[in-house]
Amino acid sequence: MKAVIMAGGEGARLRPLTCDMPKPMMPVLDRPIMEYALRLLRRHGITRAAVTLGYMPDRVRDYFGDGSRLGVELSYYVEKAPLGTAGGVKAAAGFLDETFIVLSGDGLTDCDLSAALEFHRRKGALMTMVLKRVPVPLEYGVVETDEGGRVRRFVEKQGWGEVFTDTVNTGIYIMEPEALNLIPAGPCDFGRELLPQAVHEGHPVYGWVMGGYWCDIGD
């Protein structure tokens, strides 16, 4: 399995810290946030990854290089204009010729990627969303699944009147290469566009609820 690390955002909510440093390079315990994602991939035997870049791409490339220091092999894809989460992944389509996982370069988690992959394959999913139960889901996209884990509906960053579950979208996805065909040219977002479209069209989109730790570094 391969991976995509989304690392192109400007980190506007972290300013002024991100005025001269991209968000994935912000240090946590003396390591860039993105390094934790790469170490997680390696622990689960995933050693080839594409990194999508936009804001200050050289800061990321200069630090991580070809990835060999961390035991991984990295390829970089720089967006000339913002393409959104899904659009950025589609830009790396030439690299993604097998089942792959999408991770955020500015999130911290110890998600059991191997268990998520096993679920994805057992269900025959086109796309699997990794979900997490949180006490206050207002800042995230909430997702409802049926008893078998198939996604029924979701709402992106809703108000209390729209909350129907405490399971939220972590922004971690397992995908088959065929899913890239659903992403149009140009900007496209996973939570607001691609996933609702895929569910509406009846594609096998599933949700797997993780345990452990997950933190979306927002502000």
Coordinates of N, CA and C in Angstrom, one line a residue:
M1 N 0.8 -1.2 0.0 CA 0.0 0.0 0.0 C 0.9 1.2 0.0
K2 N 0.4 2.3 -0.7 CA 1.1 3.6 -0.7 C 0.3 4.6 0.1
A3 N 0.9 5.8 0.2 CA 0.2 6.8 1.0 C 0.4 8.2 0.3
V4 N -0.5 9.1 0.7 CA -0.4 10.5 0.3 C -0.5 11.3 1.6
I5 N 0.5 12.2 1.8 CA 0.5 13.1 2.9 C 0.1 14.5 2.4
M6 N -1.0 15.0 2.8 CA -1.5 16.4 2.4 C -0.8 17.4 3.3
A7 N 0.1 18.2 2.6 CA 0.9 19.1 3.4 C 1.0 20.5 2.7
G8 N -0.1 20.9 2.0 CA 0.0 22.1 1.2 C -0.7 23.3 1.8
G9 N -1.3 23.2 3.0 CA -2.1 24.3 3.5 C -1.2 25.4 4.1
E10 N -1.8 26.6 4.2 CA -1.1 27.8 4.7 C -1.1 27.9 6.2
G11 N -2.0 27.2 6.9 CA -2.1 27.3 8.4 C -2.4 28.7 8.9
A12 N -3.5 29.2 8.2 CA -3.9 30.6 8.6 C -4.2 30.8 10.0
R13 N -4.8 29.8 10.6 CA -5.3 29.9 12.0 C -4.1 29.8 13.0
L14 N -2.9 29.5 12.5 CA -1.8 29.4 13.4 C -0.9 30.7 13.3
R15 N -1.3 31.6 12.4 CA -0.5 32.8 12.3 C -0.4 33.6 13.6
P16 N 0.7 34.2 13.9 CA 1.9 34.5 13.1 C 2.9 33.4 13.0
L17 N 2.6 32.2 13.7 CA 3.6 31.2 13.7 C 3.9 30.6 12.3
T18 N 2.9 30.7 11.4 CA 3.1 30.1 10.1 C 3.4 31.2 9.0
C19 N 3.8 32.4 9.5 CA 4.2 33.4 8.5 C 5.4 33.0 7.8
D20 N 6.3 32.3 8.4 CA 7.6 32.0 7.8 C 7.9 30.5 7.9
M21 N 6.8 29.7 8.2 CA 7.0 28.2 8.3 C 5.7 27.6 7.9
P22 N 5.7 26.6 7.0 CA 4.5 25.9 6.7 C 4.0 25.0 7.9
K23 N 2.7 24.9 8.0 CA 2.1 24.2 9.1 C 2.6 22.8 9.4
P24 N 2.9 22.0 8.4 CA 3.4 20.6 8.7 C 4.8 20.6 9.3
M25 N 5.5 21.8 9.2 CA 6.8 21.9 9.8 C 6.8 22.4 11.3
M26 N 5.6 22.8 11.8 CA 5.5 23.3 13.1 C 6.0 22.2 14.1
P27 N 6.9 22.5 15.1 CA 7.5 21.5 15.9 C 6.6 21.1 17.1
V28 N 6.5 19.8 17.3 CA 5.9 19.2 18.5 C 6.9 18.3 19.1
L29 N 7.4 18.6 20.3 CA 8.5 17.9 21.0 C 9.7 17.8 20.1
D30 N 10.0 18.9 19.5 CA 11.2 19.0 18.7 C 11.2 18.3 17.3
R31 N 10.0 17.9 16.9 CA 9.9 17.2 15.6 C 8.8 17.9 14.8
P32 N 9.0 18.1 13.5 CA 7.8 18.6 12.7 C 6.6 17.7 12.8
I33 N 5.4 18.3 12.8 CA 4.2 17.5 12.9 C 4.2 16.4 11.9
M34 N 4.6 16.8 10.6 CA 4.5 15.8 9.6 C 5.4 14.6 9.8
E35 N 6.4 14.7 10.6 CA 7.3 13.6 10.8 C 6.6 12.4 11.6
Y36 N 5.6 12.8 12.4 CA 4.9 11.8 13.1 C 4.0 11.0 12.2
A37 N 3.5 11.6 11.1 CA 2.7 10.9 10.1 C 3.6 9.9 9.4
L38 N 4.8 10.3 9.0 CA 5.7 9.4 8.3 C 6.1 8.2 9.2
R39 N 6.4 8.5 10.4 CA 6.8 7.4 11.3 C 5.6 6.4 11.5
L40 N 4.4 6.9 11.6 CA 3.2 6.1 11.7 C 3.1 5.2 10.5
L41 N 3.3 5.7 9.3 CA 3.2 4.9 8.1 C 4.2 3.8 8.1
R42 N 5.4 4.1 8.5 CA 6.5 3.1 8.5 C 6.2 2.0 9.5
R43 N 5.6 2.4 10.7 CA 5.3 1.3 11.6 C 4.3 0.3 11.1
H44 N 3.5 0.7 10.1 CA 2.5 -0.2 9.5 C 3.0 -0.7 8.2
G45 N 4.3 -0.6 7.9 CA 4.8 -1.2 6.7 C 4.6 -0.4 5.4
I46 N 4.2 0.8 5.5 CA 3.9 1.7 4.3 C 5.1 2.6 4.2
T47 N 5.9 2.4 3.1 CA 7.2 3.1 3.0 C 7.3 3.9 1.7
R48 N 6.2 4.0 0.9 CA 6.2 4.9 -0.3 C 5.1 5.9 -0.1
A49 N 5.4 7.1 -0.2 CA 4.4 8.2 0.0 C 4.6 9.3 -1.0
A50 N 3.5 9.9 -1.4 CA 3.5 11.2 -2.2 C 3.2 12.3 -1.2
V51 N 3.8 13.4 -1.3 CA 3.6 14.5 -0.4 C 3.1 15.7 -1.3
T52 N 1.8 16.2 -1.1 CA 1.3 17.3 -1.8 C 1.6 18.6 -1.1
L53 N 2.2 19.5 -1.8 CA 2.7 20.7 -1.2 C 2.1 22.0 -1.9
G54 N 2.1 23.1 -1.2 CA 1.6 24.3 -1.8 C 2.3 25.5 -1.2
Y55 N 2.1 25.7 0.1 CA 2.7 26.9 0.8 C 4.1 26.5 1.3
M56 N 5.1 27.3 0.8 CA 6.5 27.2 1.2 C 6.9 25.7 1.0
P57 N 6.8 25.2 -0.2 CA 7.2 23.8 -0.4 C 8.6 23.4 -0.1
D58 N 9.5 24.4 -0.4 CA 10.9 24.1 -0.2 C 11.3 23.8 1.3
R59 N 10.5 24.4 2.2 CA 10.8 24.1 3.6 C 10.6 22.7 3.9
V60 N 9.6 22.1 3.4 CA 9.3 20.7 3.6 C 10.3 19.8 2.9
R61 N 10.5 20.0 1.6 CA 11.4 19.2 0.8 C 12.8 19.2 1.3
D62 N 13.3 20.4 1.8 CA 14.7 20.5 2.3 C 14.8 19.7 3.5
Y63 N 13.8 19.7 4.4 CA 14.0 18.9 5.6 C 13.9 17.4 5.4
F64 N 12.9 17.0 4.7 CA 12.6 15.5 4.6 C 13.4 14.9 3.5
G65 N 13.8 15.7 2.4 CA 14.5 15.1 1.3 C 13.8 13.9 0.7
D66 N 14.5 12.9 0.4 CA 13.9 11.7 -0.2 C 13.3 10.7 0.8
G67 N 13.3 11.1 2.1 CA 12.7 10.3 3.1 C 13.5 9.2 3.7
S68 N 14.7 9.0 3.1 CA 15.5 7.8 3.6 C 15.9 7.9 5.0
R69 N 16.0 9.1 5.6 CA 16.4 9.2 7.0 C 15.3 8.6 7.9
L70 N 14.1 8.6 7.4 CA 13.0 8.0 8.2 C 12.6 6.7 7.7
G71 N 13.3 6.1 6.8 CA 13.0 4.8 6.3 C 11.8 4.7 5.3
V72 N 11.6 5.9 4.6 CA 10.5 5.9 3.6 C 11.0 6.5 2.3
E73 N 10.2 6.4 1.3 CA 10.6 6.9 0.0 C 9.5 8.0 -0.4
L74 N 9.9 9.2 -0.6 CA 9.0 10.3 -0.8 C 9.1 10.9 -2.2
S75 N 7.9 11.2 -2.7 CA 7.8 11.9 -4.0 C 6.9 13.1 -3.7
Y76 N 7.3 14.3 -4.3 CA 6.6 15.5 -4.1 C 5.8 16.0 -5.2
Y77 N 4.6 16.6 -4.9 CA 3.8 17.2 -5.9 C 3.4 18.6 -5.5
V78 N 3.8 19.6 -6.2 CA 3.6 21.0 -5.8 C 2.4 21.5 -6.6
E79 N 1.4 22.1 -5.8 CA 0.2 22.7 -6.4 C 0.6 24.1 -6.8
K80 N 0.4 24.5 -8.1 CA 0.6 25.9 -8.5 C -0.5 26.8 -8.0
A81 N -1.7 26.2 -7.8 CA -2.8 26.9 -7.2 C -3.5 25.9 -6.3
P82 N -4.2 26.4 -5.3 CA -4.8 25.5 -4.3 C -5.9 24.6 -5.0
L83 N -5.8 23.3 -4.8 CA -6.6 22.3 -5.4 C -7.6 21.6 -4.5
G84 N -7.6 22.0 -3.2 CA -8.4 21.4 -2.2 C -7.9 20.0 -1.8
T85 N -8.5 19.4 -0.8 CA -7.9 18.1 -0.3 C -7.9 17.0 -1.4
A86 N -9.1 16.8 -2.0 CA -9.2 15.8 -3.0 C -8.5 16.1 -4.3
G87 N -8.6 17.4 -4.7 CA -7.9 17.8 -5.9 C -6.4 17.6 -5.8
G88 N -5.8 17.9 -4.7 CA -4.4 17.7 -4.5 C -4.0 16.3 -4.6
V89 N -4.8 15.4 -4.0 CA -4.5 13.9 -4.1 C -4.6 13.5 -5.6
K90 N -5.6 14.0 -6.3 CA -5.7 13.6 -7.8 C -4.4 14.0 -8.5
A91 N -3.8 15.1 -8.1 CA -2.6 15.5 -8.8 C -1.5 14.5 -8.8
A92 N -1.6 13.6 -7.8 CA -0.6 12.5 -7.6 C -1.1 11.2 -8.2
A93 N -2.1 11.3 -9.1 CA -2.7 10.1 -9.6 C -1.7 9.1 -10.3
G94 N -0.7 9.7 -11.0 CA 0.3 8.8 -11.6 C 1.1 7.9 -10.7
F95 N 1.2 8.3 -9.4 CA 1.9 7.6 -8.4 C 1.0 6.5 -7.8
L96 N -0.3 6.7 -7.8 CA -1.3 6.0 -7.0 C -1.9 4.8 -7.9
D97 N -1.1 3.8 -8.0 CA -1.6 2.6 -8.8 C -2.0 1.4 -8.0
E98 N -2.2 1.6 -6.7 CA -2.7 0.5 -5.8 C -3.4 1.2 -4.7
T99 N -4.0 0.3 -3.8 CA -4.7 0.9 -2.6 C -3.8 1.8 -1.9
F100 N -4.3 3.0 -1.5 CA -3.5 4.0 -0.8 C -4.3 4.6 0.4
I101 N -3.5 5.2 1.3 CA -4.1 5.9 2.4 C -3.7 7.3 2.4
V102 N -4.7 8.2 2.8 CA -4.5 9.6 2.8 C -4.4 10.1 4.2
L103 N -3.3 10.8 4.5 CA -3.1 11.4 5.9 C -2.9 12.9 5.8
S104 N -3.2 13.6 6.8 CA -2.9 15.0 6.9 C -1.5 15.2 7.5
G105 N -0.8 16.1 6.9 CA 0.6 16.4 7.4 C 0.6 17.3 8.6
D106 N -0.6 17.7 9.1 CA -0.7 18.6 10.3 C -1.6 17.9 11.3
G107 N -1.7 16.6 11.3 CA -2.5 15.9 12.4 C -1.6 15.0 13.2
L108 N -2.0 14.7 14.4 CA -1.3 13.8 15.3 C -2.2 12.6 15.6
T109 N -1.7 11.4 15.4 CA -2.6 10.3 15.7 C -1.7 9.0 15.8
D110 N -2.3 8.0 16.5 CA -1.6 6.7 16.6 C -2.6 5.7 16.0
C111 N -3.4 6.1 15.1 CA -4.4 5.3 14.4 C -3.8 4.0 14.0
D112 N -4.6 2.9 14.2 CA -4.2 1.5 13.8 C -4.5 1.4 12.3
L113 N -3.6 1.8 11.4 CA -3.8 1.8 10.0 C -4.0 0.4 9.5
S114 N -3.3 -0.6 10.1 CA -3.4 -1.9 9.6 C -4.8 -2.5 9.8
A115 N -5.4 -2.1 11.0 CA -6.8 -2.6 11.2 C -7.8 -1.9 10.3
A116 N -7.5 -0.6 10.0 CA -8.4 0.2 9.1 C -8.3 -0.5 7.7
L117 N -7.1 -0.8 7.2 CA -6.9 -1.5 5.9 C -7.6 -2.8 5.9
E118 N -7.6 -3.6 6.9 CA -8.2 -4.9 6.9 C -9.7 -4.7 6.8
F119 N -10.3 -3.7 7.5 CA -11.7 -3.4 7.4 C -12.1 -3.0 6.0
H120 N -11.3 -2.1 5.4 CA -11.5 -1.6 4.0 C -11.6 -2.8 3.0
R121 N -10.6 -3.7 3.1 CA -10.6 -4.8 2.2 C -11.7 -5.8 2.4
R122 N -12.0 -6.0 3.7 CA -13.1 -7.0 4.0 C -14.5 -6.5 3.5
K123 N -14.7 -5.2 3.5 CA -15.9 -4.6 3.0 C -16.0 -4.4 1.5
G124 N -14.8 -4.6 0.9 CA -14.8 -4.3 -0.6 C -15.1 -2.9 -0.9
A125 N -14.6 -2.0 0.0 CA -14.9 -0.5 -0.2 C -14.1 0.1 -1.3
L126 N -14.7 1.1 -1.9 CA -14.0 2.0 -2.8 C -13.2 3.0 -2.0
M127 N -13.9 3.6 -1.0 CA -13.2 4.5 0.0 C -13.7 4.2 1.4
T128 N -12.8 4.3 2.3 CA -13.1 4.1 3.7 C -12.6 5.4 4.5
M129 N -13.6 6.0 5.2 CA -13.3 7.1 6.0 C -12.9 6.6 7.4
V130 N -11.8 7.1 8.0 CA -11.5 6.8 9.4 C -12.2 7.8 10.2
L131 N -13.1 7.3 11.2 CA -13.9 8.2 12.0 C -13.4 8.1 13.5
K132 N -13.8 9.1 14.2 CA -13.4 9.2 15.6 C -14.6 9.7 16.4
R133 N -14.9 9.1 17.6 CA -15.9 9.7 18.4 C -15.4 10.8 19.3
V134 N -16.0 11.9 19.3 CA -15.6 13.1 20.1 C -16.7 13.7 20.9
P135 N -16.5 14.3 22.0 CA -17.6 14.8 22.9 C -18.3 16.0 22.3
V136 N -17.5 16.9 21.5 CA -18.1 18.1 20.9 C -17.8 18.1 19.4
P137 N -18.7 17.6 18.6 CA -18.4 17.4 17.2 C -18.6 18.6 16.3
L138 N -18.9 19.8 16.9 CA -19.3 21.0 16.1 C -18.2 21.4 15.1
E139 N -16.9 21.2 15.4 CA -15.9 21.7 14.5 C -15.6 20.8 13.4
Y140 N -16.2 19.6 13.3 CA -15.8 18.6 12.3 C -17.0 18.2 11.5
G141 N -16.8 17.5 10.4 CA -17.8 16.8 9.7 C -18.3 15.6 10.4
V142 N -19.6 15.5 10.7 CA -20.1 14.3 11.4 C -20.6 13.3 10.3
V143 N -20.4 12.0 10.7 CA -20.7 10.9 9.7 C -21.6 9.9 10.4
E144 N -22.7 9.5 9.7 CA -23.6 8.4 10.1 C -23.4 7.2 9.2
T145 N -23.2 6.0 9.9 CA -23.1 4.8 9.1 C -24.2 3.8 9.5
D146 N -24.4 2.8 8.7 CA -25.4 1.7 9.1 C -24.7 0.7 9.9
E147 N -25.3 -0.4 10.3 CA -24.8 -1.4 11.2 C -23.5 -2.1 10.5
G148 N -23.4 -2.1 9.2 CA -22.3 -2.7 8.6 C -21.1 -1.8 8.3
G149 N -21.3 -0.5 8.7 CA -20.3 0.5 8.5 C -20.4 1.3 7.2
R150 N -21.4 1.1 6.4 CA -21.5 1.8 5.2 C -22.0 3.2 5.5
V151 N -21.4 4.2 4.9 CA -21.8 5.6 5.2 C -23.2 5.9 4.6
R152 N -24.0 6.5 5.4 CA -25.4 6.8 5.0 C -25.5 8.3 4.8
R153 N -24.9 9.2 5.6 CA -25.0 10.6 5.4 C -24.0 11.3 6.3
F154 N -23.7 12.5 6.0 CA -22.8 13.3 6.8 C -23.0 14.8 6.5
V155 N -22.6 15.6 7.5 CA -22.8 17.1 7.4 C -21.4 17.7 7.8
E156 N -20.9 18.6 7.0 CA -19.6 19.3 7.3 C -19.8 20.4 8.3
K157 N -19.2 20.4 9.4 CA -19.1 21.5 10.4 C -20.5 22.1 10.6
Q158 N -21.3 21.4 11.3 CA -22.7 21.7 11.5 C -22.9 22.5 12.8
G159 N -24.2 23.0 12.9 CA -24.6 23.5 14.2 C -25.2 22.5 15.1
W160 N -25.5 22.8 16.3 CA -26.1 21.8 17.2 C -27.4 21.2 16.7
G161 N -28.1 22.0 16.0 CA -29.4 21.5 15.5 C -29.3 20.4 14.4
E162 N -28.1 20.3 13.8 CA -27.8 19.3 12.8 C -27.0 18.1 13.3
V163 N -26.6 18.1 14.5 CA -25.8 17.0 15.1 C -26.7 15.8 15.2
F164 N -26.3 14.7 14.5 CA -27.0 13.4 14.6 C -26.1 12.3 15.1
T165 N -24.9 12.5 15.3 CA -23.9 11.5 15.8 C -22.7 12.1 16.3
D166 N -21.9 11.4 17.1 CA -20.7 11.9 17.7 C -19.5 11.4 16.9
T167 N -19.7 10.7 15.8 CA -18.5 10.2 15.0 C -18.2 11.3 13.9
V168 N -16.9 11.7 13.9 CA -16.5 12.7 13.0 C -15.4 12.2 12.0
N169 N -15.3 12.9 10.9 CA -14.4 12.6 9.9 C -13.0 13.1 10.3
T170 N -12.0 12.2 10.4 CA -10.7 12.6 10.8 C -9.8 13.1 9.7
G171 N -10.3 13.0 8.4 CA -9.5 13.4 7.3 C -8.5 12.3 6.9
I172 N -8.6 11.1 7.5 CA -7.8 10.0 7.1 C -8.7 9.0 6.2
Y173 N -8.2 8.7 5.0 CA -9.0 7.9 4.1 C -8.1 6.8 3.5
I174 N -8.8 5.7 3.3 CA -8.2 4.6 2.5 C -9.0 4.5 1.2
M175 N -8.3 4.5 0.1 CA -8.9 4.6 -1.2 C -8.3 3.6 -2.2
E176 N -9.2 3.2 -3.1 CA -8.8 2.5 -4.3 C -8.4 3.4 -5.4
P177 N -7.5 3.1 -6.3 CA -7.2 4.0 -7.4 C -8.4 4.5 -8.2
E178 N -9.4 3.6 -8.4 CA -10.5 3.9 -9.2 C -11.3 5.1 -8.6
A179 N -11.1 5.3 -7.3 CA -11.8 6.5 -6.7 C -11.4 7.8 -7.3
L180 N -10.1 7.8 -7.8 CA -9.6 9.1 -8.4 C -10.4 9.5 -9.6
N181 N -11.1 8.6 -10.3 CA -11.9 8.9 -11.4 C -13.1 9.8 -11.1
L182 N -13.5 9.8 -9.8 CA -14.6 10.6 -9.3 C -14.2 12.0 -9.0
I183 N -12.9 12.3 -9.0 CA -12.5 13.6 -8.7 C -12.4 14.5 -9.9
P184 N -13.1 15.6 -10.0 CA -13.0 16.4 -11.3 C -11.7 17.1 -11.3
A185 N -11.4 17.6 -12.5 CA -10.2 18.5 -12.7 C -10.5 19.8 -11.9
G186 N -9.4 20.3 -11.3 CA -9.5 21.6 -10.5 C -9.8 21.3 -9.1
P187 N -10.1 22.4 -8.3 CA -10.3 22.3 -6.9 C -11.4 21.3 -6.5
C188 N -11.2 20.5 -5.5 CA -12.2 19.6 -5.0 C -11.9 19.2 -3.6
D189 N -12.9 19.2 -2.7 CA -12.7 18.8 -1.3 C -13.3 17.5 -1.0
F190 N -12.6 16.7 -0.2 CA -13.2 15.4 0.2 C -14.5 15.5 0.9
G191 N -14.5 16.3 2.0 CA -15.7 16.3 2.9 C -16.9 17.0 2.3
R192 N -16.7 18.1 1.6 CA -17.8 18.9 1.1 C -18.3 18.4 -0.3
E193 N -17.4 17.8 -1.1 CA -17.8 17.5 -2.5 C -17.7 16.0 -2.8
L194 N -16.4 15.4 -2.8 CA -16.2 14.1 -3.3 C -17.0 13.0 -2.5
L195 N -16.9 13.0 -1.2 CA -17.6 12.0 -0.4 C -19.1 12.0 -0.5
P196 N -19.7 13.2 -0.4 CA -21.2 13.3 -0.6 C -21.6 12.8 -2.0
Q197 N -20.8 13.2 -3.0 CA -21.2 12.7 -4.3 C -21.1 11.2 -4.4
A198 N -20.0 10.6 -3.9 CA -19.8 9.2 -4.0 C -21.0 8.4 -3.3
V199 N -21.3 8.9 -2.1 CA -22.4 8.3 -1.3 C -23.7 8.4 -2.1
H200 N -24.0 9.6 -2.6 CA -25.2 9.8 -3.4 C -25.3 8.9 -4.6
E201 N -24.2 8.7 -5.2 CA -24.2 7.8 -6.4 C -24.2 6.3 -6.1
G202 N -24.1 6.0 -4.8 CA -24.2 4.6 -4.4 C -22.9 3.8 -4.4
H203 N -21.8 4.5 -4.5 CA -20.5 3.8 -4.4 C -20.3 3.3 -3.0
P204 N -19.5 2.2 -2.9 CA -19.3 1.6 -1.5 C -18.3 2.5 -0.7
V205 N -18.8 3.4 0.0 CA -18.1 4.3 0.9 C -18.4 3.8 2.4
Y206 N -17.3 3.5 3.1 CA -17.5 3.0 4.5 C -16.8 3.9 5.5
G207 N -17.2 3.7 6.8 CA -16.6 4.4 7.9 C -16.1 3.4 8.9
W208 N -14.9 3.6 9.3 CA -14.3 2.7 10.3 C -13.9 3.6 11.5
V209 N -14.5 3.3 12.7 CA -14.3 4.1 13.9 C -13.0 3.7 14.6
M210 N -12.0 4.6 14.7 CA -10.7 4.3 15.3 C -10.8 4.5 16.8
G211 N -9.9 3.8 17.5 CA -9.7 4.1 18.9 C -8.4 4.9 19.0
G212 N -7.8 5.0 20.2 CA -6.5 5.7 20.3 C -6.6 7.2 20.2
Y213 N -5.6 7.8 19.8 CA -5.4 9.3 19.9 C -5.5 9.9 18.5
W214 N -6.2 11.0 18.4 CA -6.3 11.8 17.2 C -6.4 13.3 17.5
C215 N -5.6 14.1 17.0 CA -5.7 15.6 17.2 C -5.5 16.3 15.9
D216 N -6.5 17.1 15.5 CA -6.4 17.9 14.4 C -5.8 19.3 14.8
I217 N -4.6 19.5 14.3 CA -3.9 20.8 14.8 C -4.6 21.9 14.0
G218 N -5.5 22.6 14.7 CA -6.2 23.7 14.0 C -5.6 25.1 14.3
D219 N -5.6 25.4 15.6 CA -5.1 26.8 16.0 C -4.4 26.7 17.3

